[in-house]
Amino acid sequence: MMAPVHAADDASGLALGRKLFKGGAIPACTLCHTLKDADSTGVIGPVLDELKPDAQRVATALRNGVGNMPSYKATLSDDDIRALARYVSKVSGAMQGAAR
Amino acid sequence: MTHPKAQANPLMASHFLQGRRHLLAGSASAVAAAALGTWTRPAAAQVKPLPAYVSWKDANSLIVHSSSTLETRRSAFGTSLITPAEQLYIRNNLPPPDASIVADRDAWELSVEGVRNPRRFALRELKSMGLETVAMVLQCSGNGRGFFPGKPSGTPWTVGAAGCVFWSGVPVRAVIEDRGGLAAGIRHMTGTGGERLPEGLDPKSLIVERSVPIEAMTDALLAWEMNGVPISLAHGGPLRLIVPGYTGVNNIKYIRRLAFTTAETDARIMSHGYRISPPGTQGDPAQPSVQEMSVKSWINAPSPDSAAPTAGMVQIHGVAFGGLSAVRRVEVSVDGGKTWRESRFVGPDLGKYAWRQFVFAARLPAGSHRLASRATDMAGNVQPEHRLENVSGYNNTSWADHAVTVTVS
């Protein structure tokens, strides 16, 4: 069970997720993915606005890699992965799922 | 060994933007598909339009998972053995190159390396060097991933990331012969795709480059034709490496380099991608690579996504193949695998790399029935009941996973 997320914490978490998406994560998510909220237009990987992955799916992809996508386990902290997963799932329009 | 550098292609971006607009705007054919479709799966509510580069495909026959992953509906496989291009699945590891590469097909160039006399060939030259045609099951490594209960990352294909198609081209062995034979110490055949790679990323992390054992060369083709027409851009035209019996990813689209090598490529898609990773691990070069297919079958009809049969005689039919070995027999069960009966093959035998169609006539009373099929190949390998668990959901051949429950009215 996750502790309840306060609105302010959620907002700062989302801001962190957006920052990581746009360049904090290396390589940056924007290089490969399109995500309207992040103004990114990458065409290598799935269009996240279309895929609408839930947070769990994003977190798993970040930890393990998927297809051509590398694992970010060694370069992002668990908190970073959670923030990034929550951000992508939220702004792509997926149902909000808790990243574990 | 050097790797060709990615070339900037200004046409590329506009091509994809066009695709995006197409997706956003929707298409008449997809709307028609939604209105006319008879399938009952939950996915029916989420019919997505076809991406621009495959706008010529039959939307009614396909599930659009994403712009680079399209699956043939189970109910769309007919009984004519060959899968029409309009119905054939799509799985691209990278966006296809710009359509300009199929404007002058004969000018496409392939570099042949790891032979006594390496050389570049234009496609028009390859066409003069030999000709063979093979019917082959093309199947994505992840076909059947959707049956893994752990929901592995990747497209949740069930049965439709596969098709049986004809390819025509020059045998790879004829090209090797022309070049004076293989260089010394060769153990692999390595193909490199011609996709454009983005700047800012290590090319090795993205390039579509795969190695297969050199033995696979024996029946491999450099193909320019599929099902009677020049290979579409979506399926790898103008030139595709065809490695019969090997999963889709090993059949390199838009091949621009064919190298005979002493070691496997260290491209990430080979070293870490497409590995059979035990649960709880990550892909690594020590794990088995996803290459040869093995014996598999499934029932296409009746199935939950086609019209429900009425009580009485039902023709249960499907497809079976053996990967590198021809398929010998298919048994069918109408009681979820408790008892099995021999089915019969229908239609011509198109060779060991093609699939066979099987049919079993059963009298089914009203009610719910669990139908399963189990194939055996010429080497005596029997399709297993259980999938081999692996992190990425590859190579699912489980007959239990592929069984269908149908309700007879």
mmCIF file of C-alpha atoms in Angstrom, chain B residues 50-314:
data_model
loop_
_atom_site.group_PDB
_atom_site.id
_atom_site.type_symbol
_atom_site.label_atom_id
_atom_site.label_comp_id
_atom_site.label_asym_id
_atom_site.label_seq_id
_atom_site.Cartn_x
_atom_site.Cartn_y
_atom_site.Cartn_z
ATOM 1 C CA LEU B 50 -4.327 2.186 -39.750
ATOM 2 C CA PRO B 51 -1.060 4.157 -39.763
ATOM 3 C CA ALA B 52 -0.335 5.878 -43.103
ATOM 4 C CA TYR B 53 2.449 3.514 -44.215
ATOM 5 C CA VAL B 54 0.056 0.562 -44.025
ATOM 6 C CA SER B 55 -3.094 2.393 -45.070
ATOM 7 C CA TRP B 56 -3.463 -0.197 -47.874
ATOM 8 C CA LYS B 57 -4.044 -2.999 -45.358
ATOM 9 C CA ASP B 58 -7.431 -4.467 -44.504
ATOM 10 C CA ALA B 59 -8.486 -2.768 -41.269
ATOM 11 C CA ASN B 60 -11.201 -5.384 -40.684
ATOM 12 C CA SER B 61 -8.556 -8.103 -40.431
ATOM 13 C CA LEU B 62 -6.209 -6.326 -38.059
ATOM 14 C CA ILE B 63 -5.815 -5.268 -34.463
ATOM 15 C CA VAL B 64 -3.808 -2.029 -34.344
ATOM 16 C CA HIS B 65 -1.760 -2.227 -31.142
ATOM 17 C CA SER B 66 0.383 0.781 -32.093
ATOM 18 C CA SER B 67 1.698 2.426 -35.238
ATOM 19 C CA SER B 68 4.471 -0.193 -35.456
ATOM 20 C CA THR B 69 2.559 -3.256 -34.234
ATOM 21 C CA LEU B 70 -0.463 -4.648 -36.092
ATOM 22 C CA GLU B 71 -1.858 -8.126 -35.503
ATOM 23 C CA THR B 72 -3.996 -10.328 -37.749
ATOM 24 C CA ARG B 73 -7.281 -11.218 -36.064
ATOM 25 C CA ARG B 74 -7.635 -14.908 -35.318
ATOM 26 C CA SER B 75 -10.964 -14.883 -37.124
ATOM 27 C CA ALA B 76 -9.361 -13.309 -40.211
ATOM 28 C CA PHE B 77 -7.071 -16.250 -41.056
ATOM 29 C CA GLY B 78 -8.824 -18.001 -43.912
ATOM 30 C CA THR B 79 -8.219 -21.507 -45.251
ATOM 31 C CA SER B 80 -6.178 -20.649 -48.327
ATOM 32 C CA LEU B 81 -2.793 -21.290 -46.666
ATOM 33 C CA ILE B 82 -1.160 -18.085 -47.807
ATOM 34 C CA THR B 83 -1.721 -14.930 -45.773
ATOM 35 C CA PRO B 84 -2.559 -11.973 -48.032
ATOM 36 C CA ALA B 85 -0.299 -8.952 -47.557
ATOM 37 C CA GLU B 86 -3.363 -6.900 -46.612
ATOM 38 C CA GLN B 87 -3.877 -9.144 -43.572
ATOM 39 C CA LEU B 88 -0.262 -9.851 -42.612
ATOM 40 C CA TYR B 89 0.962 -8.590 -39.236
ATOM 41 C CA ILE B 90 3.465 -5.765 -38.810
ATOM 42 C CA ARG B 91 6.166 -5.452 -36.220
ATOM 43 C CA ASN B 92 8.844 -2.831 -36.760
ATOM 44 C CA ASN B 93 11.693 -2.341 -34.340
ATOM 45 C CA LEU B 94 12.260 1.105 -35.802
ATOM 46 C CA PRO B 95 10.068 3.278 -38.000
ATOM 47 C CA PRO B 96 10.407 2.245 -41.662
ATOM 48 C CA PRO B 97 12.702 4.344 -43.855
ATOM 49 C CA ASP B 98 11.200 6.932 -46.166
ATOM 50 C CA ALA B 99 9.078 5.579 -49.009
ATOM 51 C CA SER B 100 11.570 7.006 -51.492
ATOM 52 C CA ILE B 101 13.648 3.814 -51.044
ATOM 53 C CA VAL B 102 11.054 1.830 -52.970
ATOM 54 C CA ALA B 103 10.737 4.413 -55.754
ATOM 55 C CA ASP B 104 13.761 2.979 -57.589
ATOM 56 C CA ARG B 105 14.029 -0.528 -56.199
ATOM 57 C CA ASP B 106 16.695 -1.791 -58.568
ATOM 58 C CA ALA B 107 19.064 0.919 -57.392
ATOM 59 C CA TRP B 108 18.994 -0.293 -53.752
ATOM 60 C CA GLU B 109 22.477 -1.322 -52.704
ATOM 61 C CA LEU B 110 23.657 -4.188 -50.550
ATOM 62 C CA SER B 111 27.154 -4.571 -49.193
ATOM 63 C CA VAL B 112 28.356 -8.181 -48.994
ATOM 64 C CA GLU B 113 31.193 -8.732 -46.503
ATOM 65 C CA GLY B 114 33.007 -11.671 -44.932
ATOM 66 C CA VAL B 115 33.505 -13.364 -48.300
ATOM 67 C CA ARG B 116 36.755 -13.814 -50.262
ATOM 68 C CA ASN B 117 35.883 -10.869 -52.537
ATOM 69 C CA PRO B 118 33.610 -8.394 -50.742
ATOM 70 C CA ARG B 119 31.515 -6.154 -52.982
ATOM 71 C CA ARG B 120 28.507 -3.909 -53.186
ATOM 72 C CA PHE B 121 25.626 -5.051 -55.337
ATOM 73 C CA ALA B 122 22.734 -3.109 -56.768
ATOM 74 C CA LEU B 123 19.455 -4.988 -56.491
ATOM 75 C CA ARG B 124 19.313 -5.197 -60.280
ATOM 76 C CA GLU B 125 22.560 -7.205 -60.220
ATOM 77 C CA LEU B 126 21.281 -9.556 -57.524
ATOM 78 C CA LYS B 127 18.263 -10.314 -59.696
ATOM 79 C CA SER B 128 20.557 -11.742 -62.374
ATOM 80 C CA MET B 129 22.387 -14.087 -59.997
ATOM 81 C CA GLY B 130 19.750 -16.638 -59.092
ATOM 82 C CA LEU B 131 16.106 -17.201 -58.248
ATOM 83 C CA GLU B 132 14.263 -19.257 -55.685
ATOM 84 C CA THR B 133 10.834 -19.096 -54.083
ATOM 85 C CA VAL B 134 9.965 -20.301 -50.596
ATOM 86 C CA ALA B 135 6.696 -20.459 -48.675
ATOM 87 C CA MET B 136 7.508 -19.612 -45.103
ATOM 88 C CA VAL B 137 5.889 -18.943 -41.771
ATOM 89 C CA LEU B 138 6.859 -15.453 -40.704
ATOM 90 C CA GLN B 139 6.242 -15.181 -36.989
ATOM 91 C CA CYS B 140 7.167 -12.525 -34.471
ATOM 92 C CA SER B 141 9.286 -13.801 -31.584
ATOM 93 C CA GLY B 142 6.653 -12.501 -29.186
ATOM 94 C CA ASN B 143 3.634 -14.123 -30.834
ATOM 95 C CA GLY B 144 1.634 -15.608 -27.933
ATOM 96 C CA ARG B 145 3.037 -13.104 -25.400
ATOM 97 C CA GLY B 146 -0.534 -12.082 -24.592
ATOM 98 C CA PHE B 147 -1.047 -15.481 -22.934
ATOM 99 C CA PHE B 148 1.723 -14.932 -20.374
ATOM 100 C CA PRO B 149 -0.092 -14.176 -17.127
ATOM 101 C CA GLY B 150 2.734 -11.919 -15.921
ATOM 102 C CA LYS B 151 1.986 -9.388 -18.695
ATOM 103 C CA PRO B 152 5.555 -9.018 -20.004
ATOM 104 C CA SER B 153 6.528 -5.687 -21.561
ATOM 105 C CA GLY B 154 5.932 -5.652 -25.292
ATOM 106 C CA THR B 155 2.947 -6.128 -27.561
ATOM 107 C CA PRO B 156 0.434 -8.636 -26.127
ATOM 108 C CA TRP B 157 0.085 -10.645 -29.343
ATOM 109 C CA THR B 158 -2.071 -13.753 -29.143
ATOM 110 C CA VAL B 159 -1.879 -15.719 -32.423
ATOM 111 C CA GLY B 160 -1.874 -13.068 -35.135
ATOM 112 C CA ALA B 161 1.767 -11.978 -35.216
ATOM 113 C CA ALA B 162 2.285 -14.685 -37.811
ATOM 114 C CA GLY B 163 1.456 -15.474 -41.401
ATOM 115 C CA CYS B 164 2.502 -17.827 -44.181
ATOM 116 C CA VAL B 165 3.853 -16.016 -47.208
ATOM 117 C CA PHE B 166 5.809 -16.623 -50.404
ATOM 118 C CA TRP B 167 9.155 -14.927 -50.873
ATOM 119 C CA SER B 168 11.221 -14.810 -54.054
ATOM 120 C CA GLY B 169 14.812 -13.776 -54.385
ATOM 121 C CA VAL B 170 18.367 -14.891 -54.914
ATOM 122 C CA PRO B 171 19.705 -17.664 -52.654
ATOM 123 C CA VAL B 172 22.359 -16.320 -50.283
ATOM 124 C CA ARG B 173 24.572 -19.283 -51.187
ATOM 125 C CA ALA B 174 24.593 -18.123 -54.839
ATOM 126 C CA VAL B 175 25.873 -14.730 -53.739
ATOM 127 C CA ILE B 176 28.582 -16.372 -51.613
ATOM 128 C CA GLU B 177 29.595 -18.544 -54.550
ATOM 129 C CA ASP B 178 29.796 -15.493 -56.782
ATOM 130 C CA ARG B 179 32.149 -13.878 -54.239
ATOM 131 C CA GLY B 180 34.535 -16.818 -54.165
ATOM 132 C CA GLY B 181 33.211 -18.405 -50.993
ATOM 133 C CA LEU B 182 33.257 -17.457 -47.338
ATOM 134 C CA ALA B 183 36.242 -15.863 -45.638
ATOM 135 C CA ALA B 184 38.049 -18.013 -43.057
ATOM 136 C CA GLY B 185 36.588 -18.761 -39.637
ATOM 137 C CA ILE B 186 33.029 -17.658 -40.382
ATOM 138 C CA ARG B 187 30.383 -18.799 -37.901
ATOM 139 C CA HIS B 188 27.505 -16.360 -38.352
ATOM 140 C CA MET B 189 25.456 -14.603 -40.982
ATOM 141 C CA THR B 190 24.773 -11.022 -39.897
ATOM 142 C CA GLY B 191 22.219 -8.759 -41.533
ATOM 143 C CA THR B 192 21.895 -4.994 -41.004
ATOM 144 C CA GLY B 193 18.716 -3.039 -41.649
ATOM 145 C CA GLY B 194 18.590 0.286 -43.460
ATOM 146 C CA GLU B 195 16.473 2.215 -40.965
ATOM 147 C CA ARG B 196 17.465 5.769 -40.213
ATOM 148 C CA LEU B 197 18.847 6.134 -36.687
ATOM 149 C CA PRO B 198 18.218 9.235 -34.585
ATOM 150 C CA GLU B 199 21.087 11.454 -33.539
ATOM 151 C CA GLY B 200 22.021 11.598 -29.884
ATOM 152 C CA LEU B 201 21.886 7.863 -29.301
ATOM 153 C CA ASP B 202 24.557 5.208 -29.631
ATOM 154 C CA PRO B 203 23.804 3.577 -33.028
ATOM 155 C CA LYS B 204 24.599 0.161 -31.573
ATOM 156 C CA SER B 205 21.785 0.611 -29.072
ATOM 157 C CA LEU B 206 19.179 0.862 -31.816
ATOM 158 C CA ILE B 207 20.457 -0.540 -35.086
ATOM 159 C CA VAL B 208 18.522 -3.546 -36.347
ATOM 160 C CA GLU B 209 21.368 -5.995 -36.810
ATOM 161 C CA ARG B 210 21.023 -9.694 -36.114
ATOM 162 C CA SER B 211 23.287 -12.707 -36.417
ATOM 163 C CA VAL B 212 22.139 -16.250 -37.097
ATOM 164 C CA PRO B 213 24.260 -19.421 -37.213
ATOM 165 C CA ILE B 214 26.008 -19.800 -40.567
ATOM 166 C CA GLU B 215 24.015 -23.015 -41.231
ATOM 167 C CA ALA B 216 20.918 -20.857 -41.666
ATOM 168 C CA MET B 217 22.505 -19.523 -44.851
ATOM 169 C CA THR B 218 21.709 -22.758 -46.712
ATOM 170 C CA ASP B 219 18.053 -21.883 -47.311
ATOM 171 C CA ALA B 220 18.267 -18.103 -46.864
ATOM 172 C CA LEU B 221 17.207 -15.692 -49.594
ATOM 173 C CA LEU B 222 17.755 -12.061 -50.401
ATOM 174 C CA ALA B 223 14.149 -11.466 -51.380
ATOM 175 C CA TRP B 224 12.554 -8.711 -53.432
ATOM 176 C CA GLU B 225 9.110 -10.214 -53.934
ATOM 177 C CA MET B 226 6.368 -11.287 -51.509
ATOM 178 C CA ASN B 227 3.180 -13.049 -52.575
ATOM 179 C CA GLY B 228 3.675 -12.130 -56.206
ATOM 180 C CA VAL B 229 4.480 -8.435 -55.915
ATOM 181 C CA PRO B 230 7.556 -6.398 -55.023
ATOM 182 C CA ILE B 231 7.932 -6.372 -51.213
ATOM 183 C CA SER B 232 6.115 -3.380 -49.743
ATOM 184 C CA LEU B 233 8.026 -0.881 -47.652
ATOM 185 C CA ALA B 234 6.053 -2.057 -44.617
ATOM 186 C CA HIS B 235 7.318 -5.615 -45.048
ATOM 187 C CA GLY B 236 10.923 -4.723 -45.759
ATOM 188 C CA GLY B 237 11.137 -3.784 -49.429
ATOM 189 C CA PRO B 238 13.004 -3.273 -51.592
ATOM 190 C CA LEU B 239 15.214 -6.083 -50.216
ATOM 191 C CA ARG B 240 14.729 -8.347 -47.216
ATOM 192 C CA LEU B 241 16.868 -11.122 -45.775
ATOM 193 C CA ILE B 242 14.704 -14.207 -45.455
ATOM 194 C CA VAL B 243 15.889 -16.865 -43.003
ATOM 195 C CA PRO B 244 13.321 -19.679 -43.163
ATOM 196 C CA GLY B 245 12.471 -21.254 -39.819
ATOM 197 C CA TYR B 246 13.750 -18.280 -37.803
ATOM 198 C CA THR B 247 11.553 -15.746 -35.977
ATOM 199 C CA GLY B 248 10.593 -12.489 -37.669
ATOM 200 C CA VAL B 249 13.313 -10.248 -36.217
ATOM 201 C CA ASN B 250 16.011 -12.366 -37.882
ATOM 202 C CA ASN B 251 14.535 -11.579 -41.308
ATOM 203 C CA ILE B 252 16.162 -8.187 -41.761
ATOM 204 C CA LYS B 253 14.062 -5.570 -43.551
ATOM 205 C CA TYR B 254 15.602 -3.063 -46.006
ATOM 206 C CA ILE B 255 18.835 -5.011 -45.718
ATOM 207 C CA ARG B 256 21.842 -2.912 -46.660
ATOM 208 C CA ARG B 257 24.650 -5.116 -45.368
ATOM 209 C CA LEU B 258 25.023 -8.883 -45.359
ATOM 210 C CA ALA B 259 28.138 -9.869 -43.475
ATOM 211 C CA PHE B 260 29.541 -13.297 -42.754
ATOM 212 C CA THR B 261 31.183 -12.907 -39.387
ATOM 213 C CA THR B 262 33.280 -14.803 -36.889
ATOM 214 C CA ALA B 263 31.197 -13.545 -33.948
ATOM 215 C CA GLU B 264 27.642 -12.425 -33.290
ATOM 216 C CA THR B 265 27.053 -8.717 -33.666
ATOM 217 C CA ASP B 266 27.320 -6.703 -30.464
ATOM 218 C CA ALA B 267 24.315 -4.565 -31.451
ATOM 219 C CA ARG B 268 22.026 -4.332 -28.465
ATOM 220 C CA ILE B 269 19.104 -5.966 -30.276
ATOM 221 C CA MET B 270 21.312 -9.075 -30.473
ATOM 222 C CA SER B 271 23.368 -8.910 -27.293
ATOM 223 C CA HIS B 272 20.568 -8.050 -24.863
ATOM 224 C CA GLY B 273 17.369 -8.013 -26.887
ATOM 225 C CA TYR B 274 15.486 -11.139 -27.906
ATOM 226 C CA ARG B 275 17.018 -13.329 -25.211
ATOM 227 C CA ILE B 276 15.234 -16.045 -23.267
ATOM 228 C CA SER B 277 15.769 -14.484 -19.837
ATOM 229 C CA PRO B 278 14.678 -16.556 -16.851
ATOM 230 C CA PRO B 279 12.098 -14.817 -14.617
ATOM 231 C CA GLY B 280 13.691 -12.153 -12.439
ATOM 232 C CA THR B 281 16.681 -11.589 -14.729
ATOM 233 C CA GLN B 282 17.502 -9.173 -17.538
ATOM 234 C CA GLY B 283 18.599 -9.911 -21.093
ATOM 235 C CA ASP B 284 22.257 -10.808 -21.406
ATOM 236 C CA PRO B 285 24.459 -12.376 -24.076
ATOM 237 C CA ALA B 286 24.906 -15.622 -22.105
ATOM 238 C CA GLN B 287 21.199 -16.434 -22.386
ATOM 239 C CA PRO B 288 19.757 -18.274 -25.398
ATOM 240 C CA SER B 289 18.932 -16.006 -28.325
ATOM 241 C CA VAL B 290 15.488 -16.074 -29.922
ATOM 242 C CA GLN B 291 16.194 -17.588 -33.312
ATOM 243 C CA GLU B 292 14.776 -20.917 -34.533
ATOM 244 C CA MET B 293 11.044 -21.482 -34.214
ATOM 245 C CA SER B 294 9.725 -24.740 -32.844
ATOM 246 C CA VAL B 295 6.628 -26.854 -33.358
ATOM 247 C CA LYS B 296 3.372 -25.010 -32.805
ATOM 248 C CA SER B 297 -0.276 -24.996 -33.850
ATOM 249 C CA TRP B 298 -3.478 -23.213 -33.032
ATOM 250 C CA ILE B 299 -7.129 -23.332 -33.968
ATOM 251 C CA ASN B 300 -8.466 -20.426 -36.015
ATOM 252 C CA ALA B 301 -12.116 -21.439 -36.119
ATOM 253 C CA PRO B 302 -14.371 -21.765 -34.376
ATOM 254 C CA SER B 303 -13.043 -19.236 -31.903
ATOM 255 C CA PRO B 304 -14.514 -16.703 -29.515
ATOM 256 C CA ASP B 305 -13.977 -13.874 -31.980
ATOM 257 C CA SER B 306 -15.880 -15.507 -34.850
ATOM 258 C CA ALA B 307 -19.586 -16.284 -35.089
ATOM 259 C CA ALA B 308 -20.754 -18.915 -32.584
ATOM 260 C CA PRO B 309 -21.395 -22.304 -34.198
ATOM 261 C CA THR B 310 -24.747 -24.060 -33.829
ATOM 262 C CA ALA B 311 -25.037 -27.556 -32.372
ATOM 263 C CA GLY B 312 -24.099 -30.342 -34.761
ATOM 264 C CA MET B 313 -21.118 -30.898 -37.040
ATOM 265 C CA VAL B 314 -18.377 -28.284 -36.737
#
